[in-house]
Tab-separated table of C-alpha atoms in Angstrom:
chain	number	residue	atom	x	y	z
A	1	MET	CA	-209.587	103.288	86.868
A	2	SER	CA	-212.919	102.927	88.794
A	3	ALA	CA	-213.863	105.438	91.435
A	4	THR	CA	-213.258	104.535	95.053
A	5	PRO	CA	-215.954	104.547	97.770
A	6	ASP	CA	-214.725	107.820	98.936
A	7	ASP	CA	-214.904	109.253	95.436
A	8	LEU	CA	-218.559	108.144	95.021
A	9	LEU	CA	-219.513	109.706	98.400
A	10	ALA	CA	-217.741	112.924	97.387
A	11	ALA	CA	-219.719	112.906	94.025
A	12	LEU	CA	-222.870	113.142	96.225
A	13	ALA	CA	-221.971	116.637	97.210
A	14	TYR	CA	-224.989	119.131	96.990
A	15	HIS	CA	-225.074	122.794	96.187
A	16	ASP	CA	-227.951	124.887	94.972
A	17	ASP	CA	-229.468	124.039	91.587
A	18	CYS	CA	-227.515	120.706	91.781
A	19	PRO	CA	-229.219	118.043	89.490
A	20	PHE	CA	-229.876	114.573	90.953
A	21	PRO	CA	-226.718	112.306	90.668
A	22	HIS	CA	-228.335	109.560	88.669
A	23	ALA	CA	-224.967	108.079	87.444
A	24	THR	CA	-223.402	108.211	90.873
A	25	MET	CA	-226.417	106.608	92.592
A	26	LYS	CA	-226.670	103.856	89.963
A	27	GLU	CA	-222.843	103.106	90.522
A	28	ILE	CA	-223.360	102.805	94.120
A	29	VAL	CA	-226.281	100.518	93.810
A	30	ARG	CA	-224.314	98.370	91.385
A	31	ARG	CA	-221.378	98.207	93.929
A	32	LYS	CA	-223.739	97.574	96.779
A	33	ASP	CA	-221.650	95.206	98.789
A	34	GLU	CA	-218.572	97.493	98.618
A	35	MET	CA	-220.525	100.637	99.574
A	36	ILE	CA	-222.528	99.450	102.579
A	37	VAL	CA	-219.688	100.000	105.182
A	38	PRO	CA	-218.973	103.547	103.853
A	39	LEU	CA	-222.576	104.442	103.849
A	40	LEU	CA	-222.985	103.088	107.450
A	41	GLY	CA	-219.944	105.242	108.216
A	42	VAL	CA	-221.920	108.373	107.154
A	43	LEU	CA	-224.536	107.757	109.641
A	44	GLU	CA	-221.962	107.133	112.307
A	45	ALA	CA	-220.187	110.377	111.452
A	46	CYS	CA	-223.458	112.058	111.361
A	47	PHE	CA	-224.097	111.121	115.007
A	48	ASP	CA	-220.520	112.117	116.032
A	49	THR	CA	-220.298	115.444	114.270
A	50	PRO	CA	-223.859	116.487	113.243
A	51	ASP	CA	-222.884	120.098	112.476
A	52	GLU	CA	-220.763	118.828	109.412
A	53	PHE	CA	-224.057	117.696	107.830
A	54	ILE	CA	-226.301	120.667	108.540
A	55	GLU	CA	-224.725	123.084	105.985
A	56	GLY	CA	-222.394	122.793	103.045
A	57	ASP	CA	-221.674	120.110	100.449
A	58	ASN	CA	-222.575	117.154	102.884
A	59	VAL	CA	-226.106	118.432	103.686
A	60	LEU	CA	-227.731	115.537	101.910
A	61	LEU	CA	-225.280	112.837	102.404
A	62	PRO	CA	-227.140	111.290	105.453
A	63	THR	CA	-230.328	111.221	103.344
A	64	TYR	CA	-228.578	109.530	100.359
A	65	ALA	CA	-227.104	107.002	102.773
A	66	THR	CA	-230.435	106.352	104.640
A	67	TYR	CA	-232.355	105.733	101.481
A	68	LEU	CA	-229.660	103.456	99.913
A	69	LEU	CA	-229.231	101.490	103.101
A	70	ALA	CA	-233.060	101.204	103.142
A	71	GLN	CA	-233.004	99.859	99.623
A	72	PHE	CA	-230.316	97.405	100.488
A	73	ARG	CA	-232.265	96.218	103.544
A	74	GLU	CA	-229.157	96.798	105.589
A	75	PRO	CA	-229.991	95.791	109.203
A	76	ARG	CA	-226.937	97.439	110.699
A	77	ALA	CA	-228.544	100.751	109.721
A	78	PHE	CA	-231.489	100.298	112.195
A	79	PRO	CA	-229.882	100.893	115.539
A	80	LEU	CA	-227.837	103.897	113.909
A	81	LEU	CA	-231.025	105.553	112.641
A	82	LEU	CA	-232.749	105.029	116.036
A	83	ALA	CA	-229.702	106.593	117.816
A	84	LEU	CA	-229.769	109.465	115.583
A	85	LEU	CA	-233.538	110.072	116.113
A	86	GLN	CA	-232.714	110.361	119.766
A	87	HIS	CA	-229.641	112.372	119.477
A	88	PRO	CA	-229.164	114.611	122.502
A	89	THR	CA	-228.769	117.774	120.429
A	90	ALA	CA	-232.046	117.105	118.583
A	91	GLN	CA	-230.201	118.126	115.303
A	92	PHE	CA	-231.960	115.333	113.328
A	93	ASN	CA	-234.673	117.868	112.385
A	94	GLU	CA	-232.154	119.971	110.537
A	95	ILE	CA	-230.395	116.954	109.042
A	96	TRP	CA	-233.562	115.058	107.664
A	97	SER	CA	-236.072	117.778	107.486
A	98	ASP	CA	-239.305	117.148	105.814
A	99	PHE	CA	-239.038	113.424	105.365
A	100	LEU	CA	-238.555	112.908	109.099
A	101	THR	CA	-242.239	112.608	109.442
A	102	ASP	CA	-243.187	111.915	105.861
A	103	ASN	CA	-241.167	108.668	105.205
A	104	MET	CA	-239.027	107.816	108.210
A	105	GLY	CA	-241.325	105.064	109.324
A	106	ASN	CA	-240.883	103.309	105.988
A	107	LEU	CA	-237.201	103.903	106.005
A	108	LEU	CA	-236.908	102.317	109.630
A	109	ALA	CA	-239.087	99.380	108.585
A	110	SER	CA	-236.934	98.866	105.426
A	111	VAL	CA	-233.788	98.299	107.730
A	112	TYR	CA	-235.515	96.595	110.682
A	113	ASP	CA	-233.103	94.082	112.139
A	114	GLY	CA	-235.750	92.169	114.210
A	115	ASN	CA	-234.632	93.819	117.428
A	116	GLU	CA	-238.091	95.298	118.431
A	117	PRO	CA	-236.983	96.450	121.888
A	118	LEU	CA	-234.970	99.119	120.284
A	119	LEU	CA	-238.030	100.456	118.445
A	120	ARG	CA	-240.075	100.218	121.675
A	121	ASP	CA	-237.363	102.222	123.506
A	122	LEU	CA	-237.869	105.082	120.928
A	123	LEU	CA	-241.549	105.066	121.218
A	124	GLU	CA	-241.637	104.946	124.981
A	125	ASN	CA	-238.699	107.544	125.439
A	126	PRO	CA	-240.371	110.648	127.093
A	127	LYS	CA	-237.172	112.646	126.175
A	128	ALA	CA	-237.435	111.849	122.420
A	129	ASP	CA	-239.085	114.239	120.066
A	130	GLU	CA	-242.722	114.091	120.017
A	131	ASP	CA	-243.122	113.938	116.223
A	132	VAL	CA	-240.423	111.259	116.048
A	133	ARG	CA	-242.274	109.116	118.574
A	134	SER	CA	-245.846	109.863	117.256
A	135	MET	CA	-244.979	109.664	113.562
A	136	ALA	CA	-241.790	107.941	112.650
A	137	ALA	CA	-241.921	105.121	115.411
A	138	ILE	CA	-245.616	104.430	115.077
A	139	ASP	CA	-245.436	104.549	111.318
A	140	ALA	CA	-242.531	102.034	111.415
A	141	TYR	CA	-244.907	99.706	113.326
A	142	LEU	CA	-247.696	100.087	110.690
A	143	THR	CA	-245.151	99.340	107.779
A	144	LEU	CA	-243.896	96.380	109.612
A	145	LEU	CA	-247.497	95.113	110.078
A	146	SER	CA	-248.290	95.871	106.513
A	147	SER	CA	-245.225	93.971	105.225
A	148	GLY	CA	-245.888	91.005	107.328
A	149	ARG	CA	-242.874	91.457	109.652
A	150	ILE	CA	-245.066	91.583	112.864
A	151	ALA	CA	-248.451	90.217	113.563
A	152	VAL	CA	-251.530	92.350	114.462
A	153	ASP	CA	-252.081	90.405	117.612
A	154	ASP	CA	-248.566	91.311	118.851
A	155	LEU	CA	-249.123	94.894	118.014
A	156	GLU	CA	-252.390	94.821	119.646
A	157	GLN	CA	-250.943	93.608	122.897
A	158	TYR	CA	-248.075	96.049	122.729
A	159	PHE	CA	-250.289	98.993	122.171
A	160	GLY	CA	-252.511	97.797	125.028
A	161	GLU	CA	-249.407	97.778	127.287
A	162	LEU	CA	-248.644	101.322	126.213
A	163	LEU	CA	-252.143	102.534	126.795
A	164	GLU	CA	-252.334	100.706	130.312
A	165	HIS	CA	-249.048	101.697	131.915
A	166	GLN	CA	-245.997	102.046	129.506
A	167	LEU	CA	-246.617	105.677	128.390
A	168	GLU	CA	-246.038	108.670	130.622
A	169	ARG	CA	-249.514	109.917	131.611
A	170	THR	CA	-249.358	113.312	130.110
A	171	PRO	CA	-251.236	114.538	127.097
A	172	SER	CA	-249.259	114.266	123.770
A	173	LEU	CA	-249.430	113.397	120.046
A	174	VAL	CA	-248.312	109.964	121.038
A	175	TRP	CA	-251.548	109.169	122.908
A	176	ASP	CA	-253.580	110.771	120.091
A	177	ARG	CA	-251.870	108.515	117.473
A	178	ILE	CA	-252.091	105.291	119.336
A	179	ALA	CA	-255.824	105.839	119.952
A	180	THR	CA	-256.475	106.769	116.263
A	181	VAL	CA	-254.559	103.711	115.150
A	182	ALA	CA	-256.473	101.514	117.340
A	183	GLY	CA	-259.540	102.626	115.388
A	184	ASP	CA	-257.796	102.386	112.080
A	185	LEU	CA	-256.835	98.719	112.715
A	186	GLY	CA	-260.137	97.704	114.171
A	187	LEU	CA	-258.519	96.830	117.556
A	188	VAL	CA	-261.627	96.527	119.484
A	189	LYS	CA	-259.927	94.970	122.627
A	190	LEU	CA	-258.091	98.384	123.045
A	191	LEU	CA	-261.342	100.419	123.341
A	192	PRO	CA	-261.508	100.238	127.216
A	193	GLN	CA	-257.983	101.625	127.537
A	194	VAL	CA	-258.864	104.223	124.798
A	195	ARG	CA	-261.990	105.362	126.689
A	196	ARG	CA	-259.915	105.646	129.867
A	197	ALA	CA	-257.251	107.755	128.036
A	198	TYR	CA	-260.027	110.186	126.843
A	199	ALA	CA	-261.651	110.307	130.311
A	200	GLU	CA	-258.063	111.231	131.745
A	201	ASP	CA	-257.739	114.016	128.952
A	202	LEU	CA	-254.549	112.215	127.769
A	203	CYS	CA	-256.137	112.268	124.169
A	204	ASP	CA	-257.234	115.411	122.476
A	205	PRO	CA	-260.885	114.967	121.072
A	206	SER	CA	-260.078	117.568	118.417
A	207	TYR	CA	-257.336	115.424	117.022
A	208	GLU	CA	-259.955	112.555	116.727
A	209	SER	CA	-263.133	112.037	118.616
A	210	LEU	CA	-263.655	109.091	120.644
A	211	LYS	CA	-266.939	108.147	118.893
A	212	ASN	CA	-265.160	108.071	115.564
A	213	ILE	CA	-262.479	105.731	117.023
A	214	GLU	CA	-265.108	103.467	118.476
A	215	ASN	CA	-267.154	103.282	115.248
A	216	SER	CA	-264.104	102.633	113.141
A	217	ALA	CA	-262.919	99.830	115.471
A	218	ARG	CA	-266.302	98.239	115.474
A	219	ASP	CA	-266.561	98.352	111.739
A	220	GLY	CA	-263.318	96.510	111.386
A	221	GLY	CA	-261.184	99.532	110.926
A	222	ASP	CA	-260.109	101.759	107.932
A	223	LEU	CA	-259.558	99.795	104.711
A	224	ASN	CA	-256.951	102.352	103.775
A	225	TRP	CA	-254.964	102.182	107.075
A	226	ASN	CA	-251.809	101.082	105.146
A	227	ALA	CA	-252.079	103.622	102.129
A	228	ASN	CA	-248.761	105.087	102.908
A	229	CYS	CA	-246.920	102.061	104.201
A	230	ARG	CA	-244.259	100.709	101.843
A	231	LEU	CA	-240.735	99.389	102.073
A	232	ILE	CA	-238.123	101.337	100.120
A	233	GLU	CA	-237.344	99.446	96.835
A	234	ASP	CA	-235.513	102.102	94.815
A	235	ALA	CA	-233.620	104.980	96.256
A	236	ILE	CA	-233.332	106.681	93.106
A	237	SER	CA	-237.067	106.750	92.114
A	238	GLU	CA	-237.773	107.853	95.652
A	239	MET	CA	-235.387	111.001	95.533
A	240	ARG	CA	-234.894	111.894	91.918
A	241	ASP	CA	-238.074	114.106	91.506
A	242	TRP	CA	-237.403	116.197	94.696
A	243	HIS	CA	-237.883	119.864	94.321
A	244	CYS	CA	-234.228	120.513	95.373
A	245	PHE	CA	-233.042	118.801	92.231
A	246	ALA	CA	-235.098	120.668	89.714
A	247	PRO	CA	-233.280	122.991	87.458
A	248	PRO	CA	-233.463	126.881	88.001
A	249	ARG	CA	-236.832	128.171	86.912
A	250	GLN	CA	-239.290	130.964	87.452
A	251	ARG	CA	-241.576	130.034	90.293
A	252	THR	CA	-244.223	132.668	89.968
A	253	SER	CA	-246.997	132.095	87.438
A	254	PRO	CA	-247.544	134.673	84.856
A	255	HIS	CA	-251.189	134.030	85.106
A	256	PHE	CA	-251.903	133.599	88.764
A	257	VAL	CA	-250.600	135.057	92.010
A	258	PRO	CA	-252.091	132.928	94.866
A	259	PRO	CA	-252.994	134.672	98.099
A	260	PRO	CA	-250.360	134.435	100.843
A	261	MET	CA	-250.558	131.361	102.949
A	262	PRO	CA	-251.865	132.229	106.457
A	263	ARG	CA	-249.498	131.651	109.432
A	264	TYR	CA	-250.678	129.338	112.106
A	265	PRO	CA	-249.149	128.652	115.590
A	266	LEU	CA	-246.836	125.776	115.851
A	267	THR	CA	-247.577	125.071	119.471
A	268	PRO	CA	-250.645	122.911	119.796
A	269	ILE	CA	-253.623	124.587	121.398
A	270	ARG	CA	-256.187	122.552	123.405
A	271	VAL	CA	-259.701	123.995	122.781
A	272	THR	CA	-262.575	123.269	125.093
A	273	VAL	CA	-265.865	123.254	123.181
A	274	PRO	CA	-268.999	123.678	125.348
A	275	VAL	CA	-271.386	120.738	124.970
A	276	THR	CA	-275.178	120.947	125.547
A	277	GLY	CA	-276.418	118.391	128.041
A	278	ARG	CA	-279.169	116.023	127.174
A	279	ASN	CA	-281.460	117.539	129.736
A	280	GLU	CA	-280.489	121.058	129.258
A	281	PRO	CA	-282.827	123.631	127.177
A	282	CYS	CA	-282.169	123.126	123.452
A	283	PRO	CA	-279.947	126.058	122.165
A	284	CYS	CA	-282.329	126.535	119.216
A	285	GLY	CA	-284.845	128.430	121.523
A	286	SER	CA	-287.702	125.980	121.252
A	287	GLY	CA	-288.053	125.643	124.920
A	288	LYS	CA	-287.828	121.838	124.818
A	289	LYS	CA	-285.009	119.844	126.288
A	290	PHE	CA	-282.118	119.187	123.935
A	291	LYS	CA	-282.673	115.399	123.843
A	292	LYS	CA	-286.410	115.928	122.833
A	293	CYS	CA	-285.485	118.488	120.152
A	294	CYS	CA	-282.172	119.049	118.061
A	295	GLY	CA	-280.447	116.457	120.027
A	296	ASN	CA	-282.848	113.671	119.181
A	297	GLU	CA	-280.507	111.144	117.628
A	298	ALA	CA	-283.286	109.611	115.479
A	299	VAL	CA	-284.117	112.997	114.006
A	300	ILE	CA	-280.437	113.850	113.500
A	301	MET	CA	-279.754	110.395	111.741
A	302	ALA	CA	-282.853	110.496	109.660
A	303	ARG	CA	-281.864	114.052	108.300
A	304	ARG	CA	-278.223	112.899	107.696
A	305	ALA	CA	-279.326	109.628	105.883
A	306	VAL	CA	-281.211	111.759	103.175
A	307	LEU	CA	-278.253	114.153	102.848
A	308	LEU	CA	-275.658	111.290	102.604
A	309	ALA	CA	-277.563	109.435	99.917
A	310	GLU	CA	-277.469	112.382	97.511
A	311	PRO	CA	-274.650	112.388	94.983
A	312	LEU	CA	-272.893	115.639	94.405
A	313	ARG	CA	-271.166	117.039	91.411
A	314	VAL	CA	-267.695	118.407	91.896
A	315	ARG	CA	-265.806	120.571	89.404
A	316	VAL	CA	-262.044	121.235	90.119
A	317	SER	CA	-260.186	123.769	88.028
A	318	LEU	CA	-256.458	124.207	88.256
A	319	CYS	CA	-255.859	128.067	88.857
A	320	GLY	CA	-253.523	129.822	86.528
A	321	THR	CA	-253.626	127.283	83.655
A	322	ASP	CA	-254.323	128.404	80.119
A	323	PRO	CA	-255.883	126.526	78.439
A	324	GLU	CA	-257.682	125.507	81.636
A	325	VAL	CA	-256.839	122.197	83.244
A	326	TRP	CA	-260.212	120.941	84.685
A	327	ARG	CA	-261.997	117.821	86.034
A	328	GLU	CA	-265.680	117.046	86.771
A	329	VAL	CA	-266.521	114.169	89.077
A	330	LEU	CA	-269.640	112.646	90.724
A	331	VAL	CA	-269.105	111.698	94.311
A	332	PRO	CA	-271.293	110.309	97.171
A	333	GLY	CA	-272.809	112.921	99.401
A	334	ARG	CA	-271.266	111.131	102.515
A	335	TYR	CA	-267.754	112.040	101.442
A	336	SER	CA	-265.514	114.161	103.574
A	337	LEU	CA	-262.886	116.794	102.551
A	338	LEU	CA	-260.336	114.010	103.058
A	339	ASP	CA	-262.137	111.766	100.564
A	340	LEU	CA	-262.299	114.800	98.149
A	341	HIS	CA	-258.583	115.096	98.534
A	342	ARG	CA	-258.000	111.574	97.320
A	343	VAL	CA	-260.493	111.972	94.531
A	344	ILE	CA	-258.678	115.093	93.280
A	345	GLN	CA	-255.253	113.448	93.619
A	346	ALA	CA	-256.582	110.500	91.394
A	347	VAL	CA	-258.384	112.497	88.618
A	348	MET	CA	-255.859	115.084	88.045
A	349	PRO	CA	-253.606	113.121	88.731
A	350	TRP	CA	-250.960	114.230	91.358
A	351	ASP	CA	-248.377	112.045	92.842
A	352	GLY	CA	-249.685	112.791	96.425
A	353	ASP	CA	-246.166	113.237	97.957
A	354	HIS	CA	-246.813	116.725	99.303
A	355	LEU	CA	-248.864	118.494	102.091
A	356	HIS	CA	-252.286	119.974	101.261
A	357	ARG	CA	-255.078	121.866	102.680
A	358	PHE	CA	-258.539	122.911	102.021
A	359	ALA	CA	-259.657	126.600	102.464
A	360	HIS	CA	-263.342	127.627	102.817
A	361	ALA	CA	-265.100	130.495	104.526
A	362	GLY	CA	-261.910	131.813	106.075
A	363	LYS	CA	-261.040	128.495	107.718
A	364	SER	CA	-258.466	125.915	106.715
A	365	TYR	CA	-258.904	122.158	106.804
A	366	TYR	CA	-255.886	119.943	107.008
A	367	ALA	CA	-255.085	116.217	107.369
A	368	LYS	CA	-254.832	114.952	110.890
A	369	GLN	CA	-250.963	114.731	110.887
A	370	GLU	CA	-250.625	118.235	109.439
A	371	TRP	CA	-253.185	119.884	111.745
A	372	SER	CA	-251.817	122.792	113.882
A	373	HIS	CA	-254.651	122.583	116.425
A	374	SER	CA	-255.371	126.195	115.850
A	375	ARG	CA	-258.762	127.474	116.932
A	376	ASP	CA	-259.175	128.551	113.245
A	377	ASP	CA	-258.422	125.304	111.786
A	378	GLY	CA	-260.311	122.102	111.169
A	379	MET	CA	-259.557	118.487	110.238
A	380	GLU	CA	-260.569	117.482	106.646
A	381	HIS	CA	-262.035	114.138	107.693
A	382	ALA	CA	-264.418	115.859	109.924
A	383	LYS	CA	-266.004	118.157	107.273
A	384	LEU	CA	-268.543	116.467	105.096
A	385	LEU	CA	-269.361	117.716	101.568
A	386	HIS	CA	-273.131	117.827	102.156
A	387	ASP	CA	-272.509	120.423	104.861
A	388	LEU	CA	-271.360	122.877	102.220
A	389	THR	CA	-273.959	125.052	100.441
A	390	PRO	CA	-274.575	124.040	96.854
A	391	GLY	CA	-272.735	126.130	94.321
A	392	GLU	CA	-270.387	127.427	97.080
A	393	GLU	CA	-266.620	127.501	96.156
A	394	LEU	CA	-263.787	126.230	98.213
A	395	SER	CA	-260.006	126.167	97.493
A	396	TYR	CA	-257.759	123.102	97.490
A	397	ILE	CA	-254.066	123.782	97.840
A	398	TYR	CA	-251.548	120.988	96.964
A	399	ASP	CA	-247.675	121.220	97.503
A	400	PHE	CA	-246.920	124.518	99.603
A	401	GLY	CA	-243.771	124.982	97.628
A	402	ASP	CA	-245.222	124.772	94.043
A	403	ASN	CA	-248.459	126.103	95.510
A	404	TRP	CA	-251.016	124.401	93.154
A	405	TRP	CA	-254.330	126.113	93.920
A	406	HIS	CA	-257.578	124.543	92.700
A	407	ASP	CA	-260.924	126.174	92.595
A	408	VAL	CA	-263.609	123.521	93.655
A	409	ARG	CA	-267.305	124.031	93.084
A	410	ILE	CA	-269.879	121.597	94.479
A	411	SER	CA	-273.439	121.227	93.195
A	412	LYS	CA	-276.329	118.898	93.581
A	413	VAL	CA	-277.274	116.293	90.978
A	414	GLN	CA	-280.897	115.778	89.924
A	415	GLU	CA	-280.630	112.230	88.776
A	416	VAL	CA	-277.870	109.589	88.503
A	417	ALA	CA	-278.118	106.197	86.784
A	418	ALA	CA	-278.770	103.374	89.333
A	419	ASP	CA	-275.838	101.278	88.239
A	420	LEU	CA	-273.250	104.131	88.163
A	421	ARG	CA	-270.597	103.444	90.786
A	422	LEU	CA	-269.160	106.571	92.531
A	423	PRO	CA	-266.890	108.300	92.414
A	424	HIS	CA	-266.980	108.740	88.654
A	425	CYS	CA	-265.217	111.203	86.473
A	426	LEU	CA	-267.512	112.822	84.030
A	427	GLY	CA	-264.927	114.628	82.027
A	428	GLY	CA	-262.021	117.076	81.840
A	429	GLU	CA	-259.575	118.881	79.593
A	430	ASN	CA	-255.682	119.144	79.501
A	431	ALA	CA	-253.054	117.298	81.215
A	432	CYS	CA	-252.182	117.880	84.846
A	433	PRO	CA	-248.602	119.355	85.287
A	434	PRO	CA	-246.009	116.888	86.870
A	435	ASP	CA	-245.243	117.250	90.545
A	436	ASP	CA	-242.384	119.582	91.519
A	437	ILE	CA	-242.260	121.425	88.305
A	438	GLY	CA	-242.311	124.927	90.071
A	439	GLY	CA	-245.917	125.944	89.927
A	440	THR	CA	-247.656	127.245	86.721
A	441	GLY	CA	-244.679	129.338	85.809
A	442	GLY	CA	-242.259	126.527	86.025
A	443	TYR	CA	-244.710	124.261	83.988
A	444	TYR	CA	-245.105	126.807	81.070
A	445	GLN	CA	-241.353	127.447	81.169
A	446	ALA	CA	-240.731	123.715	80.771
A	447	LEU	CA	-243.252	123.388	77.965
A	448	ARG	CA	-241.503	126.097	76.034
A	449	THR	CA	-238.184	124.109	76.534
A	450	LEU	CA	-239.703	120.930	75.344
A	451	GLN	CA	-240.674	122.652	72.000
A	452	ASP	CA	-237.145	123.902	71.638
A	453	PRO	CA	-234.688	120.936	70.796
A	454	GLN	CA	-231.819	123.298	71.081
A	455	ALA	CA	-232.546	124.436	74.558
A	456	GLU	CA	-229.925	123.507	77.152
A	457	ALA	CA	-232.466	121.708	79.367
A	458	HIS	CA	-234.536	120.027	76.563
A	459	ASP	CA	-233.188	116.500	77.203
A	460	TYR	CA	-233.647	116.988	80.871
A	461	PHE	CA	-237.339	117.886	80.603
A	462	VAL	CA	-237.949	115.070	78.055
A	463	GLN	CA	-236.753	112.574	80.496
A	464	TRP	CA	-238.735	114.163	83.138
A	465	PHE	CA	-242.151	114.436	81.349
A	466	GLY	CA	-241.570	111.373	79.155
A	467	LYS	CA	-241.407	111.413	75.401
A	468	ASP	CA	-245.376	110.911	74.914
A	469	PHE	CA	-246.490	113.805	77.258
A	470	ALA	CA	-249.135	115.825	75.437
A	471	PRO	CA	-250.269	119.057	77.347
A	472	GLY	CA	-253.735	118.979	75.707
A	473	ALA	CA	-254.437	115.241	76.664
A	474	PHE	CA	-256.796	113.866	79.210
A	475	ASP	CA	-258.420	110.396	79.313
A	476	PRO	CA	-261.512	110.096	81.482
A	477	VAL	CA	-261.110	106.387	81.191
A	478	GLU	CA	-257.762	106.209	82.839
A	479	ALA	CA	-259.072	108.666	85.513
A	480	ASN	CA	-261.965	106.254	86.297
A	481	GLU	CA	-259.549	103.458	86.483
A	482	ARG	CA	-257.681	105.279	89.163
A	483	LEU	CA	-260.956	106.094	90.988
A	484	ARG	CA	-261.798	102.445	91.179
A	485	CYS	CA	-259.034	102.060	93.776
A	486	LEU	CA	-260.951	104.527	96.119
A	487	ARG	CA	-264.211	102.657	96.163
């Protein structure tokens, strides 16, 4: 006798150290037509009685339902998700946790029913959560644009209306994000409204400078604007490698204990940075006016052009690995820390599904969407590699759960072949551990399990790593194939 829909939902119960329910999820997918209504019922129950899904066995049930309905392209889920994101108790933060900002835009776009006014209501709702509006709603628009569901001209017109009169005229991340997207998409027509928003202090220049937005828009936008935009195709592949489904393991490396993560304020802090006027004395002490000395744009651009043209050698070493996992790459001097993040992800390689930061000289650098606005923090896209002293070390931390620390050393290169396209991997040794394995401790424990066919978790890790995984293998040719996508 086959399981009933209620039986299948009950089999999705979660508890600590619970493995991913592959068989149940496959059965639900196989019985798609029969399961859609019960899955919609989960979202309805979540809205009516959210407390039942915050703790206990049902804690992941709304997440399973959301991903499955996204895979099924079920349009009836669209208004339900939007209602949950505007729930009066704001308990969606506890129900959906991390993927609220990481993937909710893709999920919304996957179940989009064509009723754009509902999505507009969320984005324009001043009572809705600021992260939901600035991340989930705007990301949904970007994924809809990337997948051809809406036209760029229509999005440009709507964002123009938002900037002109539809948004409440108080500073928020919504203003910051719309202004930045205007630059990323090359929406030149929106620049007058963006300039006005900056003039009225509605946008925070420390989130993204007006000059960067203008330059990006005039240059046609960012070619990678849709790098994270995708419709959900397979709920199982999206969820099965999540950290919460990994087996029990030691999480502390026997080789390396990373320094504690600093705590940063969660409330955005607006910082006013004094700017030297063009006709004021130059702060260097020369006695000349700033515009005739260090502020001379021609001098600045000439100096930067020389520096940006110089390639740099970057050596990345994964802390705590023995034998050492390392990579060496040539990159253009114009690269920022954001570009370096993409290079490291490609050459190691990592999956790129977790948060990251750089640490250098007592300061941390984050991606824009992860930045805390702390006075002590910076944004990685604004820090260029040529600004670092050759030979100086910095740290790159990926996945704040597994805590993968990388030592990064940057040095100058005397000569590079004229036909060599950058970035280019020069070499490396040993395979990169898989994501979500539990840090170096979990990785080495997993390797010991793989070597013992009698171990209880042996088959589990064979499936996770793949039968052909070799811890001592690294192929620079494959690494350069991945780097080609960044050029």
